[in-house]
CSV table of C-alpha atoms and ligand atoms in Angstrom, one decimal:
chain,number,residue,atom,x,y,z
A,1,UNK,CA,115.5,105.9,91.2
A,2,UNK,CA,113.7,105.0,94.4
A,3,UNK,CA,111.0,107.6,95.0
A,4,UNK,CA,109.2,107.9,98.4
A,5,UNK,CA,106.7,110.3,99.9
A,6,UNK,CA,104.1,110.4,102.6
A,7,UNK,CA,100.9,112.3,102.9
A,8,UNK,CA,99.1,113.0,106.2
A,9,UNK,CA,95.5,111.7,106.6
A,10,UNK,CA,94.3,114.8,108.3
A,11,UNK,CA,91.1,115.3,106.3
A,12,UNK,CA,89.6,114.8,102.9
A,13,UNK,CA,91.9,115.8,100.1
A,14,UNK,CA,91.2,119.0,98.2
A,15,UNK,CA,92.0,120.4,94.8
A,16,UNK,CA,95.2,122.0,96.3
A,17,UNK,CA,96.5,118.6,97.5
A,18,UNK,CA,95.7,117.0,94.1
A,19,UNK,CA,97.3,119.5,91.8
A,20,UNK,CA,100.1,120.5,94.3
A,21,UNK,CA,101.1,117.0,95.3
A,22,UNK,CA,99.1,113.9,94.6
A,23,UNK,CA,99.1,114.3,90.8
A,24,UNK,CA,102.8,114.7,90.8
A,25,UNK,CA,103.4,111.6,93.0
A,26,UNK,CA,101.2,109.6,90.7
A,27,UNK,CA,103.2,110.7,87.7
A,28,UNK,CA,106.4,109.6,89.4
A,29,UNK,CA,105.2,106.0,89.8
A,30,UNK,CA,106.1,105.5,86.1
A,31,UNK,CA,109.7,104.6,85.5
A,32,UNK,CA,110.7,104.6,89.2
A,33,UNK,CA,110.5,102.3,92.2
A,34,UNK,CA,107.9,104.2,94.2
A,35,UNK,CA,106.8,104.0,97.8
A,36,UNK,CA,103.9,106.1,99.0
A,37,UNK,CA,102.5,105.9,102.5
A,38,UNK,CA,99.7,107.4,104.5
A,39,UNK,CA,101.4,109.1,107.4
A,40,UNK,CA,99.1,108.2,110.2
A,41,UNK,CA,101.8,108.4,112.9
A,42,UNK,CA,102.4,112.0,111.9
A,43,UNK,CA,98.6,112.7,111.7
A,44,UNK,CA,98.3,111.6,115.3
A,45,UNK,CA,100.1,114.8,116.3
A,46,UNK,CA,96.9,116.6,115.2
A,47,UNK,CA,94.0,114.1,114.8
A,48,UNK,CA,93.2,112.9,118.3
A,49,UNK,CA,89.9,111.2,117.6
A,50,UNK,CA,90.4,107.4,117.0
A,51,UNK,CA,87.4,106.9,114.7
A,52,UNK,CA,88.2,109.9,112.7
A,53,UNK,CA,91.8,108.9,112.2
A,54,UNK,CA,90.8,105.4,111.1
A,55,UNK,CA,88.3,106.8,108.6
A,56,UNK,CA,90.8,109.4,107.3
A,57,UNK,CA,93.3,106.6,106.5
A,58,UNK,CA,90.6,104.6,104.6
A,59,UNK,CA,89.6,107.8,102.7
A,60,UNK,CA,93.1,108.7,101.9
A,61,UNK,CA,93.7,105.2,100.4
A,62,UNK,CA,90.5,105.3,98.4
A,63,UNK,CA,91.3,108.8,97.1
A,64,UNK,CA,94.9,107.8,96.1
A,65,UNK,CA,93.8,104.6,94.4
A,66,UNK,CA,90.9,106.3,92.6
A,67,UNK,CA,93.2,109.0,91.3
A,68,UNK,CA,95.4,106.5,89.6
A,69,UNK,CA,98.0,105.3,92.2
A,70,UNK,CA,98.5,101.8,90.9
A,71,UNK,CA,99.4,99.2,93.4
A,72,UNK,CA,101.0,97.2,90.7
A,73,UNK,CA,103.5,100.0,90.1
A,74,UNK,CA,103.9,101.7,93.5
A,75,UNK,CA,104.0,100.3,97.0
A,76,UNK,CA,101.1,101.9,98.9
A,77,UNK,CA,101.0,101.4,102.7
A,78,UNK,CA,100.1,102.8,106.1
A,79,UNK,CA,103.0,104.3,107.9
A,80,UNK,CA,102.1,102.6,111.2
A,81,UNK,CA,102.1,99.1,109.6
A,82,UNK,CA,105.9,99.3,109.5
A,83,UNK,CA,107.0,99.4,113.2
A,84,UNK,CA,110.7,99.2,112.0
A,85,UNK,CA,110.4,102.9,111.2
A,86,UNK,CA,109.6,103.8,114.8
A,87,UNK,CA,112.6,101.8,116.0
A,88,UNK,CA,114.8,103.4,113.5
A,89,UNK,CA,113.5,106.8,114.6
A,90,UNK,CA,114.9,106.1,118.1
A,91,UNK,CA,118.3,105.2,116.7
A,92,UNK,CA,118.4,108.5,114.9
A,93,UNK,CA,117.0,110.5,117.8
A,94,UNK,CA,120.0,109.5,120.0
A,95,UNK,CA,122.2,111.5,117.5
A,96,UNK,CA,119.9,114.4,116.9
A,97,UNK,CA,121.0,117.8,118.3
A,98,UNK,CA,118.2,119.7,120.1
A,99,UNK,CA,119.2,122.9,118.2
A,100,UNK,CA,118.5,121.2,114.9
A,101,UNK,CA,114.9,120.5,115.9
A,102,UNK,CA,114.5,123.9,117.6
A,103,UNK,CA,115.0,125.5,114.2
A,104,UNK,CA,112.4,123.4,112.4
A,105,UNK,CA,109.5,125.6,111.4
A,106,UNK,CA,106.5,123.5,112.6
A,107,UNK,CA,107.8,123.6,116.1
A,108,UNK,CA,109.3,127.1,116.0
A,109,UNK,CA,106.1,128.7,114.6
A,110,UNK,CA,104.0,127.1,117.3
A,111,UNK,CA,106.4,128.2,120.0
A,112,UNK,CA,106.6,131.7,118.7
A,113,UNK,CA,102.8,132.0,118.9
A,114,UNK,CA,103.1,131.0,122.5
A,115,UNK,CA,101.3,127.7,122.0
A,116,UNK,CA,102.2,124.6,123.9
A,117,UNK,CA,104.1,122.0,121.7
A,118,UNK,CA,104.4,118.3,122.5
A,119,UNK,CA,107.4,116.0,121.9
A,120,UNK,CA,105.6,114.5,118.9
A,121,UNK,CA,105.6,117.8,117.1
A,122,UNK,CA,109.2,118.6,118.2
A,123,UNK,CA,110.6,115.2,117.0
A,124,UNK,CA,108.3,115.1,113.9
A,125,UNK,CA,111.3,115.7,111.5
A,126,UNK,CA,113.2,112.7,113.0
A,127,UNK,CA,110.3,110.3,112.4
A,128,UNK,CA,110.1,111.8,108.9
A,129,UNK,CA,113.8,111.1,108.5
A,130,UNK,CA,113.3,107.5,109.6
A,131,UNK,CA,110.5,107.2,107.0
A,132,UNK,CA,112.8,108.2,104.3
A,133,UNK,CA,116.0,106.4,105.3
A,134,UNK,CA,114.2,103.1,106.0
A,135,UNK,CA,113.5,102.7,102.3
A,136,UNK,CA,116.8,103.9,101.0
A,137,UNK,CA,115.0,106.6,99.1
A,138,UNK,CA,116.9,108.6,96.5
A,139,UNK,CA,114.2,111.2,95.7
A,140,UNK,CA,111.5,112.6,98.0
A,141,UNK,CA,108.9,114.7,96.2
A,142,UNK,CA,107.5,117.2,98.7
A,143,UNK,CA,105.9,120.7,98.9
A,144,UNK,CA,108.3,123.6,99.5
A,145,UNK,CA,107.3,123.6,103.2
A,146,UNK,CA,108.8,120.2,103.7
A,147,UNK,CA,112.2,120.8,102.2
A,148,UNK,CA,113.7,121.8,105.6
A,149,UNK,CA,112.8,118.4,106.9
A,150,UNK,CA,114.7,116.7,104.1
A,151,UNK,CA,117.7,118.8,105.0
A,152,UNK,CA,117.3,117.5,108.6
A,153,UNK,CA,117.1,113.9,107.2
A,154,UNK,CA,120.3,114.4,105.3
A,155,UNK,CA,122.1,115.8,108.3
A,156,UNK,CA,121.0,113.0,110.5
A,157,UNK,CA,121.9,110.3,107.9
A,158,UNK,CA,125.3,112.0,107.3
A,159,UNK,CA,126.1,112.2,111.0
A,160,UNK,CA,125.1,108.5,111.5
A,161,UNK,CA,127.2,107.4,108.5
A,162,UNK,CA,130.1,109.4,109.7
A,163,UNK,CA,130.0,108.4,113.4
A,164,UNK,CA,129.4,104.7,112.8
A,165,UNK,CA,129.7,103.3,109.3
A,166,UNK,CA,128.1,103.9,105.9
A,167,UNK,CA,124.5,102.9,106.6
A,168,UNK,CA,122.0,105.3,105.0
A,169,UNK,CA,121.4,106.6,101.5
A,170,UNK,CA,121.3,110.4,101.5
A,171,UNK,CA,118.0,111.5,99.8
A,172,UNK,CA,117.3,114.5,97.6
A,173,UNK,CA,114.2,116.6,97.9
A,174,UNK,CA,112.3,117.1,94.6
A,175,UNK,CA,110.3,120.2,95.2
A,176,UNK,CA,106.9,120.0,93.6
A,177,UNK,CA,106.0,122.5,91.0
A,178,UNK,CA,105.4,125.7,93.0
A,179,UNK,CA,103.4,127.2,90.2
A,180,UNK,CA,100.8,124.6,91.0
A,181,UNK,CA,99.7,126.6,94.1
A,182,UNK,CA,96.0,126.3,94.0
A,183,UNK,CA,93.8,129.2,95.2
A,184,UNK,CA,90.9,128.5,97.5
A,185,UNK,CA,87.3,129.8,97.4
A,186,UNK,CA,88.5,133.1,98.9
A,187,UNK,CA,91.4,133.6,96.6
A,188,UNK,CA,94.0,132.8,99.3
A,189,UNK,CA,96.0,129.5,99.1
A,190,UNK,CA,93.6,126.6,99.3
A,191,UNK,CA,94.2,125.0,102.7
A,192,UNK,CA,92.2,123.0,105.3
A,193,UNK,CA,93.4,125.6,107.9
A,194,UNK,CA,91.8,128.4,105.9
A,195,UNK,CA,88.5,126.7,105.5
A,196,UNK,CA,88.5,127.6,101.8
A,197,UNK,CA,88.8,124.2,100.2
A,198,UNK,CA,86.9,122.3,97.6
A,199,UNK,CA,87.3,118.6,98.2
A,200,UNK,CA,88.1,116.2,95.4
A,201,UNK,CA,85.2,113.9,95.8
A,202,UNK,CA,82.6,116.3,97.3
A,203,UNK,CA,79.1,115.5,96.2
A,204,UNK,CA,78.5,117.2,92.8
A,205,UNK,CA,75.7,119.3,94.2
A,206,UNK,CA,77.7,120.5,97.3
A,207,UNK,CA,80.7,121.1,95.0
A,208,UNK,CA,78.6,123.4,92.8
A,209,UNK,CA,77.4,125.3,95.8
A,210,UNK,CA,80.9,125.9,97.0
A,211,UNK,CA,82.0,127.0,93.5
A,212,UNK,CA,79.1,129.5,93.3
A,213,UNK,CA,80.4,131.0,96.6
A,214,UNK,CA,83.9,131.7,95.3
A,215,UNK,CA,84.6,135.3,96.0
A,216,UNK,CA,84.8,137.7,93.0
A,217,UNK,CA,85.1,141.4,92.6
A,218,UNK,CA,82.3,143.9,92.1
A,219,UNK,CA,83.4,145.2,88.7
A,220,UNK,CA,80.6,145.7,86.2
A,221,UNK,CA,80.0,142.9,83.7
A,222,UNK,CA,80.9,145.0,80.6
A,223,UNK,CA,84.4,145.8,81.9
A,224,UNK,CA,87.2,143.8,80.2
A,225,UNK,CA,89.3,141.9,82.7
A,226,UNK,CA,92.8,140.5,82.8
A,227,UNK,CA,92.6,136.7,83.3
A,228,UNK,CA,96.1,136.2,84.7
A,229,UNK,CA,96.0,136.5,88.4
A,230,UNK,CA,92.3,136.0,88.7
A,231,UNK,CA,91.7,133.1,91.0
A,232,UNK,CA,88.5,132.0,89.3
A,233,UNK,CA,90.3,131.8,86.0
A,234,UNK,CA,93.2,130.0,87.7
A,235,UNK,CA,90.9,127.4,89.0
A,236,UNK,CA,89.2,127.0,85.6
A,237,UNK,CA,92.6,126.6,84.0
A,238,UNK,CA,93.5,123.6,86.2
A,239,UNK,CA,90.8,121.5,84.6
A,240,UNK,CA,90.3,123.1,81.1
A,241,UNK,CA,91.9,122.0,77.8
A,242,UNK,CA,94.2,124.5,76.1
A,243,UNK,CA,91.4,125.5,73.7
A,244,UNK,CA,88.9,126.0,76.6
A,245,UNK,CA,91.5,128.0,78.5
A,246,UNK,CA,92.2,130.3,75.6
A,247,UNK,CA,88.6,130.8,74.9
A,248,UNK,CA,88.0,131.7,78.6
A,249,UNK,CA,91.0,134.1,78.5
A,250,UNK,CA,89.5,135.8,75.4
A,251,UNK,CA,86.1,136.1,77.2
A,252,UNK,CA,87.8,137.8,80.1
A,253,UNK,CA,89.6,140.3,77.9
A,254,UNK,CA,86.4,141.0,75.9
A,255,UNK,CA,84.3,141.6,79.0
A,256,UNK,CA,80.5,141.4,79.0
A,257,UNK,CA,80.1,138.3,81.1
A,258,UNK,CA,78.9,137.5,84.6
A,259,UNK,CA,81.0,135.6,87.1
A,260,UNK,CA,78.1,133.2,87.6
A,261,UNK,CA,78.6,132.0,84.0
A,262,UNK,CA,82.3,131.3,84.7
A,263,UNK,CA,81.5,129.5,87.9
A,264,UNK,CA,79.1,127.3,86.1
A,265,UNK,CA,81.7,126.5,83.4
A,266,UNK,CA,84.2,125.7,86.3
A,267,UNK,CA,81.8,123.3,87.9
A,268,UNK,CA,81.2,121.6,84.6
A,269,UNK,CA,84.9,121.1,83.8
A,270,UNK,CA,85.8,120.1,87.4
A,271,UNK,CA,83.0,117.5,87.5
A,272,UNK,CA,84.0,116.0,84.1
A,273,UNK,CA,87.7,116.0,85.2
A,274,UNK,CA,87.1,113.8,88.2
A,275,UNK,CA,84.2,111.8,86.8
A,276,UNK,CA,86.2,108.7,86.1
A,277,UNK,CA,88.1,108.8,89.4
A,278,UNK,CA,84.8,109.3,91.2
A,279,UNK,CA,83.3,106.2,89.6
A,280,UNK,CA,86.5,104.3,90.5
A,281,UNK,CA,86.3,105.5,94.1
A,282,UNK,CA,82.7,104.3,94.5
A,283,UNK,CA,83.7,100.9,93.1
A,284,UNK,CA,86.6,100.6,95.6
A,285,UNK,CA,84.6,101.9,98.5
A,286,UNK,CA,82.1,99.1,97.9
A,287,UNK,CA,84.9,96.6,98.4
A,288,UNK,CA,86.7,97.5,101.6
A,289,UNK,CA,88.4,94.1,101.8
A,290,UNK,CA,90.2,94.8,98.6
A,291,UNK,CA,91.5,98.1,99.8
A,292,UNK,CA,92.7,96.5,103.1
A,293,UNK,CA,94.4,93.8,101.0
A,294,UNK,CA,96.2,96.5,98.9
A,295,UNK,CA,97.5,98.2,102.1
A,296,UNK,CA,98.5,94.8,103.6
A,297,UNK,CA,100.4,93.8,100.5
A,298,UNK,CA,102.1,97.2,100.5
A,299,UNK,CA,103.0,96.9,104.2
A,300,UNK,CA,104.6,93.5,103.6
A,301,UNK,CA,106.8,94.9,100.8
A,302,UNK,CA,107.6,98.0,102.8
A,303,UNK,CA,108.5,96.0,105.9
A,304,UNK,CA,110.9,93.8,104.0
A,305,UNK,CA,112.8,96.8,102.9
A,306,UNK,CA,112.6,98.7,106.2
A,307,UNK,CA,113.7,95.7,108.3
A,308,UNK,CA,116.8,95.2,106.2
A,309,UNK,CA,117.8,98.8,106.8
A,310,UNK,CA,117.0,98.6,110.5
A,311,UNK,CA,119.2,95.5,110.8
A,312,UNK,CA,122.1,97.3,109.0
A,313,UNK,CA,121.7,100.3,111.4
A,314,UNK,CA,121.5,98.1,114.5
A,315,UNK,CA,124.6,96.3,113.5
A,316,UNK,CA,126.5,99.4,112.7
A,317,UNK,CA,125.7,101.1,116.0
A,318,UNK,CA,126.4,98.1,118.2
A,319,UNK,CA,122.9,96.9,119.1
A,320,UNK,CA,123.3,93.7,117.2
B,1,ADP,P1,96.5,121.7,104.0
B,1,ADP,O1,97.2,123.0,103.8
B,1,ADP,O2,95.1,121.7,103.4
B,1,ADP,O3,96.5,121.2,105.4
B,1,ADP,P2,98.6,119.8,103.6
B,1,ADP,O4,99.6,120.7,104.3
B,1,ADP,O5,98.2,118.6,104.3
B,1,ADP,O6,97.3,120.6,103.2
B,1,ADP,O7,99.2,119.5,102.2
B,1,ADP,C1,99.5,118.2,101.7
B,1,ADP,C2,100.3,118.4,100.4
B,1,ADP,O8,99.4,119.2,99.4
B,1,ADP,C3,101.5,119.2,100.5
B,1,ADP,O9,102.5,118.6,99.7
B,1,ADP,C4,101.2,120.6,100.0
B,1,ADP,O10,102.3,121.2,99.4
B,1,ADP,C5,100.1,120.3,99.0
B,1,ADP,N1,99.2,121.5,99.0
B,1,ADP,C6,98.3,121.8,99.9
B,1,ADP,N2,97.5,122.9,99.6
B,1,ADP,C7,98.0,123.3,98.4
B,1,ADP,C8,97.6,124.3,97.4
B,1,ADP,N3,96.7,125.2,97.7
B,1,ADP,N4,98.3,124.4,96.3
B,1,ADP,C9,99.3,123.6,96.0
B,1,ADP,N5,99.7,122.5,96.8
B,1,ADP,C10,99.1,122.4,98.0
B,2,LIG,N1,105.5,115.7,106.8
B,2,LIG,C1,104.9,115.4,105.5
B,2,LIG,C2,103.7,116.4,105.3
B,2,LIG,O1,103.2,117.0,106.2
B,2,LIG,C3,104.3,114.0,105.4
B,2,LIG,C4,105.4,113.0,105.6
B,2,LIG,C5,105.7,112.2,106.6
B,2,LIG,C6,106.5,112.8,104.6
B,2,LIG,N2,106.8,111.5,106.4
B,2,LIG,C7,107.3,111.8,105.2
B,2,LIG,C8,106.7,113.3,103.3
B,2,LIG,C9,108.4,111.3,104.5
B,2,LIG,C10,107.9,112.8,102.7
B,2,LIG,C11,108.7,111.8,103.2
B,2,LIG,O2,103.4,116.7,104.1
């Protein structure tokens, strides 16, 4: 199967991004032909500071490589390094009904809130469709919020194939494990927009500080507590071995502990969990030319594939 996904470089990745998405992408590089890109063109709809965007792209590449994305197994590249995709986007745009995009939630939500939307946000799903179709992707692993966009992609591809000739492969969304929804430091879903994140490669000291500030209830120490549904326990479970998790659940049910103790245990397991990736990240960060080379090699492979698809589409619609 050909697997493809993109992730926006809108800030440093956090625990939610890792357990909810990145870890699952990395698993899929085994046994599939995998393409992963850093969606800088999409990020441009929100990150409007050039230096920050550039830095975010480098950070995203470092994080992904440190976490185990293997350039020998998967093609890793920058979205904007493949201009064929933007051209393909236009071909698709000419056949995209306005109503289809008006129903897409990113645009719709903004409009309902009375906020001004730009054409970049409005046509975002068409660019995403071009991303997917350019590489003849069969499977697109995404979070539940992106499934609608894959439906748009299938519609646009189907319409193009029907109107002209068979050109595009219709992709399938692979919804990432929803049970992997990671709570933030306030117990709500961890998200950059809620300011409740713990970043993957935060300095250990700063990370501990954030962990110590995770909200907890005011029940007395002695009281036994149900671990299921407790966000501190949920966070601990992400990192703990089965034995550690069971031990922690038993401690909750027994009562007689302070949340400070649990937070300390969480900081310990989280630090150990990412220790190897942290070391690898530092090693890669010290060699920026190597990371650039990985992205350049990825772009070359990706362009080869995308330009073949673009040629096919151009021919079929009468441009060539
Ligand atoms: P954020 O909400 O911080 O802006 P993004 O929307 O950029 O994060 O998410 C990128 C990917 O990470 C998506 O696939 C999304 O489903 C996943 N993700 C983000 N936050 C969480 C979370 N708290 N739990 C599980 N997955 C998450
Ligand atoms: N829109 C996706 C997100 O916000 C990122 C993305 C861009 C993407 N192009 C893609 C994901 C193509 C899958 C396939 O998460």
